[in-house]
PDB file of C-alpha atoms in Angstrom:
ATOM      1  CA  MET A 739      18.975 -26.028   0.691  1.00  0.00           C
ATOM      2  CA  SER A 740      22.123 -25.462   2.585  1.00  0.00           C
ATOM      3  CA  ASN A 741      22.934 -21.829   1.825  1.00  0.00           C
ATOM      4  CA  ILE A 742      19.928 -19.481   1.703  1.00  0.00           C
ATOM      5  CA  VAL A 743      20.673 -16.271  -0.176  1.00  0.00           C
ATOM      6  CA  PRO A 744      17.989 -13.565   0.044  1.00  0.00           C
ATOM      7  CA  ALA A 745      16.998 -11.975  -3.270  1.00  0.00           C
ATOM      8  CA  ASN A 746      18.202  -8.425  -3.846  1.00  0.00           C
ATOM      9  CA  PHE A 747      16.176  -5.569  -5.288  1.00  0.00           C
ATOM     10  CA  ALA A 748      17.616  -5.821  -8.822  1.00  0.00           C
ATOM     11  CA  ARG A 749      16.653  -9.491  -9.222  1.00  0.00           C
ATOM     12  CA  ARG A 750      13.193  -8.861  -7.793  1.00  0.00           C
ATOM     13  CA  LEU A 751      12.670  -5.920 -10.140  1.00  0.00           C
ATOM     14  CA  ALA A 752      13.819  -7.884 -13.192  1.00  0.00           C
ATOM     15  CA  SER A 753      11.489 -10.725 -12.261  1.00  0.00           C
ATOM     16  CA  LEU A 754       8.603  -8.318 -11.700  1.00  0.00           C
ATOM     17  CA  ILE A 755       9.123  -6.687 -15.107  1.00  0.00           C
ATOM     18  CA  TYR A 756       9.083 -10.103 -16.762  1.00  0.00           C
ATOM     19  CA  ASP A 757       5.938 -11.137 -14.859  1.00  0.00           C
ATOM     20  CA  SER A 758       4.270  -7.798 -15.587  1.00  0.00           C
ATOM     21  CA  LEU A 759       4.379  -8.567 -19.299  1.00  0.00           C
ATOM     22  CA  VAL A 760       2.542 -11.840 -18.688  1.00  0.00           C
ATOM     23  CA  VAL A 761       0.005 -10.184 -16.372  1.00  0.00           C
ATOM     24  CA  ILE A 762      -0.623  -7.463 -18.981  1.00  0.00           C
ATOM     25  CA  ALA A 763      -1.336 -10.162 -21.573  1.00  0.00           C
ATOM     26  CA  PHE A 764      -3.805 -11.846 -19.192  1.00  0.00           C
ATOM     27  CA  ALA A 765      -5.378  -8.450 -18.452  1.00  0.00           C
ATOM     28  CA  MET A 766      -5.841  -7.779 -22.163  1.00  0.00           C
ATOM     29  CA  LEU A 767      -7.483 -11.174 -22.667  1.00  0.00           C
ATOM     30  CA  THR A 768      -9.700 -10.616 -19.621  1.00  0.00           C
ATOM     31  CA  THR A 769     -10.739  -7.198 -20.937  1.00  0.00           C
ATOM     32  CA  ILE A 770     -11.665  -8.674 -24.310  1.00  0.00           C
ATOM     33  CA  VAL A 771     -13.810 -11.335 -22.634  1.00  0.00           C
ATOM     34  CA  PHE A 772     -15.433  -8.675 -20.428  1.00  0.00           C
ATOM     35  CA  LEU A 773     -16.212  -6.527 -23.488  1.00  0.00           C
ATOM     36  CA  LEU A 774     -17.751  -9.545 -25.236  1.00  0.00           C
ATOM     37  CA  ILE A 775     -19.922 -10.285 -22.197  1.00  0.00           C
ATOM     38  CA  VAL A 776     -21.128  -6.674 -22.008  1.00  0.00           C
ATOM     39  CA  ASN A 777     -21.791  -6.763 -25.762  1.00  0.00           C
ATOM     40  CA  GLY A 778     -23.801  -9.940 -25.212  1.00  0.00           C
ATOM     41  CA  PHE A 779     -25.871  -8.185 -22.537  1.00  0.00           C
ATOM     42  CA  ILE A 780     -26.521  -5.367 -24.998  1.00  0.00           C
ATOM     43  CA  SER A 781     -27.505  -7.854 -27.736  1.00  0.00           C
ATOM     44  CA  PHE A 782     -30.008  -9.562 -25.412  1.00  0.00           C
ATOM     45  CA  GLY A 783     -31.453  -6.219 -24.344  1.00  0.00           C
ATOM     46  CA  LEU A 784     -30.190  -6.505 -20.752  1.00  0.00           C
ATOM     47  CA  LEU A 785     -28.086  -3.349 -21.190  1.00  0.00           C
ATOM     48  CA  SER A 786     -28.332  -0.366 -23.488  1.00  0.00           C
ATOM     49  CA  LEU A 787     -25.635   1.824 -24.965  1.00  0.00           C
ATOM     50  CA  GLY A 788     -27.903   4.809 -24.433  1.00  0.00           C
ATOM     51  CA  SER A 789     -26.044   7.951 -25.437  1.00  0.00           C
ATOM     52  CA  HIS A 790     -22.629   6.264 -25.257  1.00  0.00           C
ATOM     53  CA  GLU A 791     -20.757   5.877 -28.518  1.00  0.00           C
ATOM     54  CA  ASP A 792     -19.407   2.377 -27.781  1.00  0.00           C
ATOM     55  CA  VAL A 793     -19.133  -0.364 -25.156  1.00  0.00           C
ATOM     56  CA  SER A 794     -15.924   1.062 -23.682  1.00  0.00           C
ATOM     57  CA  ALA A 795     -17.590   4.435 -23.096  1.00  0.00           C
ATOM     58  CA  LEU A 796     -20.541   2.658 -21.461  1.00  0.00           C
ATOM     59  CA  ILE A 797     -18.212   0.775 -19.098  1.00  0.00           C
ATOM     60  CA  GLN A 798     -16.340   3.970 -18.192  1.00  0.00           C
ATOM     61  CA  ALA A 799     -19.590   5.808 -17.456  1.00  0.00           C
ATOM     62  CA  THR A 800     -21.352   3.025 -15.545  1.00  0.00           C
ATOM     63  CA  PRO A 801     -20.020   2.662 -11.981  1.00  0.00           C
ATOM     64  CA  ILE A 802     -21.078  -0.987 -11.596  1.00  0.00           C
ATOM     65  CA  LEU A 803     -19.480  -2.045 -14.900  1.00  0.00           C
ATOM     66  CA  TYR A 804     -16.352   0.005 -14.210  1.00  0.00           C
ATOM     67  CA  THR A 805     -16.026  -1.511 -10.724  1.00  0.00           C
ATOM     68  CA  ALA A 806     -16.681  -5.038 -12.017  1.00  0.00           C
ATOM     69  CA  ARG A 807     -13.957  -4.637 -14.645  1.00  0.00           C
ATOM     70  CA  THR A 808     -11.506  -3.261 -12.087  1.00  0.00           C
ATOM     71  CA  VAL A 809     -12.196  -6.071  -9.602  1.00  0.00           C
ATOM     72  CA  LEU A 810     -11.832  -8.629 -12.383  1.00  0.00           C
ATOM     73  CA  LEU A 811      -8.455  -7.235 -13.474  1.00  0.00           C
ATOM     74  CA  VAL A 812      -7.143  -7.153  -9.891  1.00  0.00           C
ATOM     75  CA  ALA A 813      -8.377 -10.721  -9.357  1.00  0.00           C
ATOM     76  CA  VAL A 814      -6.580 -11.940 -12.499  1.00  0.00           C
ATOM     77  CA  SER A 815      -3.323 -10.375 -11.312  1.00  0.00           C
ATOM     78  CA  VAL A 816      -3.627 -11.722  -7.762  1.00  0.00           C
ATOM     79  CA  LEU A 817      -4.583 -15.205  -8.974  1.00  0.00           C
ATOM     80  CA  PHE A 818      -1.663 -15.276 -11.423  1.00  0.00           C
ATOM     81  CA  PHE A 819       0.870 -14.767  -8.654  1.00  0.00           C
ATOM     82  CA  ALA A 820      -0.962 -16.881  -6.064  1.00  0.00           C
ATOM     83  CA  TYR A 821      -1.280 -19.848  -8.425  1.00  0.00           C
ATOM     84  CA  PHE A 822       2.429 -19.984  -9.207  1.00  0.00           C
ATOM     85  CA  TRP A 823       3.524 -19.291  -5.634  1.00  0.00           C
ATOM     86  CA  THR A 824       1.364 -22.143  -4.306  1.00  0.00           C
ATOM     87  CA  LYS A 825       2.319 -24.571  -7.068  1.00  0.00           C
ATOM     88  CA  SER A 826       6.109 -24.177  -7.195  1.00  0.00           C
ATOM     89  CA  GLY A 827       7.082 -20.984  -5.388  1.00  0.00           C
ATOM     90  CA  GLN A 828       8.066 -19.439  -8.704  1.00  0.00           C
ATOM     91  CA  THR A 829       6.294 -17.301 -11.268  1.00  0.00           C
ATOM     92  CA  ILE A 830       7.539 -17.294 -14.848  1.00  0.00           C
ATOM     93  CA  GLY A 831       9.774 -14.282 -14.144  1.00  0.00           C
ATOM     94  CA  MET A 832      11.040 -15.772 -10.888  1.00  0.00           C
ATOM     95  CA  ARG A 833      11.975 -18.955 -12.740  1.00  0.00           C
ATOM     96  CA  ALA A 834      14.012 -16.940 -15.254  1.00  0.00           C
ATOM     97  CA  TRP A 835      15.840 -15.101 -12.454  1.00  0.00           C
ATOM     98  CA  ARG A 836      16.177 -18.215 -10.243  1.00  0.00           C
ATOM     99  CA  LEU A 837      14.061 -16.795  -7.430  1.00  0.00           C
ATOM    100  CA  LYS A 838      11.679 -18.665  -5.167  1.00  0.00           C
ATOM    101  CA  VAL A 839       9.203 -17.443  -2.576  1.00  0.00           C
ATOM    102  CA  GLN A 840       8.683 -19.675   0.425  1.00  0.00           C
ATOM    103  CA  THR A 841       7.851 -19.650   4.107  1.00  0.00           C
ATOM    104  CA  HIS A 842      10.696 -19.372   6.615  1.00  0.00           C
ATOM    105  CA  ASN A 843      10.421 -23.167   6.982  1.00  0.00           C
ATOM    106  CA  GLY A 844      11.110 -23.636   3.267  1.00  0.00           C
ATOM    107  CA  GLU A 845       7.529 -24.644   2.449  1.00  0.00           C
ATOM    108  CA  LEU A 846       5.330 -23.476  -0.404  1.00  0.00           C
ATOM    109  CA  LEU A 847       2.812 -20.754   0.332  1.00  0.00           C
ATOM    110  CA  THR A 848      -0.801 -21.620   1.093  1.00  0.00           C
ATOM    111  CA  TRP A 849      -3.530 -19.962  -0.971  1.00  0.00           C
ATOM    112  CA  PRO A 850      -4.497 -17.485   1.779  1.00  0.00           C
ATOM    113  CA  THR A 851      -0.855 -16.497   2.302  1.00  0.00           C
ATOM    114  CA  ALA A 852      -0.214 -16.198  -1.442  1.00  0.00           C
ATOM    115  CA  ILE A 853      -3.285 -14.011  -1.961  1.00  0.00           C
ATOM    116  CA  ALA A 854      -2.393 -11.814   1.018  1.00  0.00           C
ATOM    117  CA  ARG A 855       1.219 -11.536  -0.196  1.00  0.00           C
ATOM    118  CA  SER A 856       0.073 -10.480  -3.653  1.00  0.00           C
ATOM    119  CA  LEU A 857      -2.217  -7.794  -2.230  1.00  0.00           C
ATOM    120  CA  CYS A 858       0.428  -6.565   0.250  1.00  0.00           C
ATOM    121  CA  ALA A 859       2.949  -6.122  -2.570  1.00  0.00           C
ATOM    122  CA  LEU A 860       1.192  -2.877  -3.558  1.00  0.00           C
ATOM    123  CA  LEU A 861       1.814  -3.405  -7.281  1.00  0.00           C
ATOM    124  CA  GLY A 862       5.469  -4.175  -6.605  1.00  0.00           C
ATOM    125  CA  LEU A 863       6.128  -1.064  -4.490  1.00  0.00           C
ATOM    126  CA  GLY A 864       6.502  -3.267  -1.407  1.00  0.00           C
ATOM    127  CA  ASN A 865       9.826  -4.384  -2.866  1.00  0.00           C
ATOM    128  CA  LEU A 866      11.305  -0.932  -2.219  1.00  0.00           C
ATOM    129  CA  LEU A 867      11.736  -1.971   1.408  1.00  0.00           C
ATOM    130  CA  VAL A 868      14.465  -4.370   0.229  1.00  0.00           C
ATOM    131  CA  LEU A 869      16.632  -1.307  -0.421  1.00  0.00           C
ATOM    132  CA  ILE A 870      16.456  -0.393   3.281  1.00  0.00           C
ATOM    133  CA  ASP A 871      16.629  -3.881   4.836  1.00  0.00           C
ATOM    134  CA  PHE A 872      20.288  -4.439   3.927  1.00  0.00           C
ATOM    135  CA  LYS A 873      20.845  -7.590   5.945  1.00  0.00           C
ATOM    136  CA  LYS A 874      17.751  -9.735   5.346  1.00  0.00           C
ATOM    137  CA  LYS A 875      16.516  -8.073   2.123  1.00  0.00           C
ATOM    138  CA  ARG A 876      12.838  -8.384   3.065  1.00  0.00           C
ATOM    139  CA  SER A 877      10.037  -6.655   1.214  1.00  0.00           C
ATOM    140  CA  LEU A 878       6.851  -5.323   2.778  1.00  0.00           C
ATOM    141  CA  GLN A 879       4.934  -8.397   1.626  1.00  0.00           C
ATOM    142  CA  ASP A 880       7.600 -10.687   3.120  1.00  0.00           C
ATOM    143  CA  LEU A 881       7.386  -8.933   6.488  1.00  0.00           C
ATOM    144  CA  LEU A 882       3.583  -8.925   6.597  1.00  0.00           C
ATOM    145  CA  CYS A 883       3.098 -12.502   5.369  1.00  0.00           C
ATOM    146  CA  GLY A 884       6.066 -14.320   6.917  1.00  0.00           C
ATOM    147  CA  THR A 885       7.698 -15.202   3.604  1.00  0.00           C
ATOM    148  CA  GLN A 886      11.105 -14.869   2.017  1.00  0.00           C
ATOM    149  CA  VAL A 887      12.371 -14.666  -1.550  1.00  0.00           C
ATOM    150  CA  ILE A 888      15.589 -16.551  -2.097  1.00  0.00           C
ATOM    151  CA  VAL A 889      18.040 -17.000  -4.948  1.00  0.00           C
ATOM    152  CA  LEU A 890      18.365 -20.601  -6.120  1.00  0.00           C
ATOM    153  CA  SER A 891      21.429 -22.195  -7.627  1.00  0.00           C
ATOM    154  CA  LYS A 892      21.052 -23.419 -11.211  1.00  0.00           C
ATOM    155  CA  GLU A 893      20.705 -26.989  -9.925  1.00  0.00           C
ATOM    156  CA  GLU A 894      18.041 -26.079  -7.352  1.00  0.00           C
ATOM    157  CA  ASN A 895      16.137 -24.113  -9.995  1.00  0.00           C
ATOM    158  CA  LYS A 896      16.124 -27.161 -12.292  1.00  0.00           C
ATOM    159  CA  LYS A 897      14.871 -29.354  -9.422  1.00  0.00           C
ATOM    160  CA  VAL A 898      11.912 -27.035  -8.807  1.00  0.00           C
ATOM    161  CA  TYR A 899      11.070 -27.015 -12.514  1.00  0.00           C
ATOM    162  CA  ASN A 900      11.477 -30.800 -12.899  1.00  0.00           C
ATOM    163  CA  SER A 901       9.308 -31.491  -9.830  1.00  0.00           C
ATOM    164  CA  LEU A 902       6.355 -29.992 -11.729  1.00  0.00           C
ATOM    165  CA  ASP A 903       6.327 -32.852 -14.258  1.00  0.00           C
TER     166      ASP A 903
END
């Protein structure tokens, strides 16, 4: 890449909205599976509904089940982003907006870096720093993890996509 253009806030936000829809779908699927597992535990007598009217009420009232569900949903979100960032540097939303996350050397992120970057993003709020960092347009997660989000040309975006085949 000859001309590196840092991604602005608007592109990052658009990409994040797009990716959020996918993450919400994964979260819904994960919740359904979790509910089925808890129902299975109830069926085998390992758990009891007790005075709760349904499985959802049981999960809300049981700290260990509530925590397990929360950890599972966070893990699904983190793994979604980390997987795509380590595989191609682009999530589905980033692909649509021609964005790529990479190290300052132009390399793909490692799993530890991708996981840390996802956690440091603070549910996307880390991107607000881009509005202050006029010159380099770095987010909080970029600063903490040594990464950068760049805008790709249409040709470069196609190359990234075609390299996955």
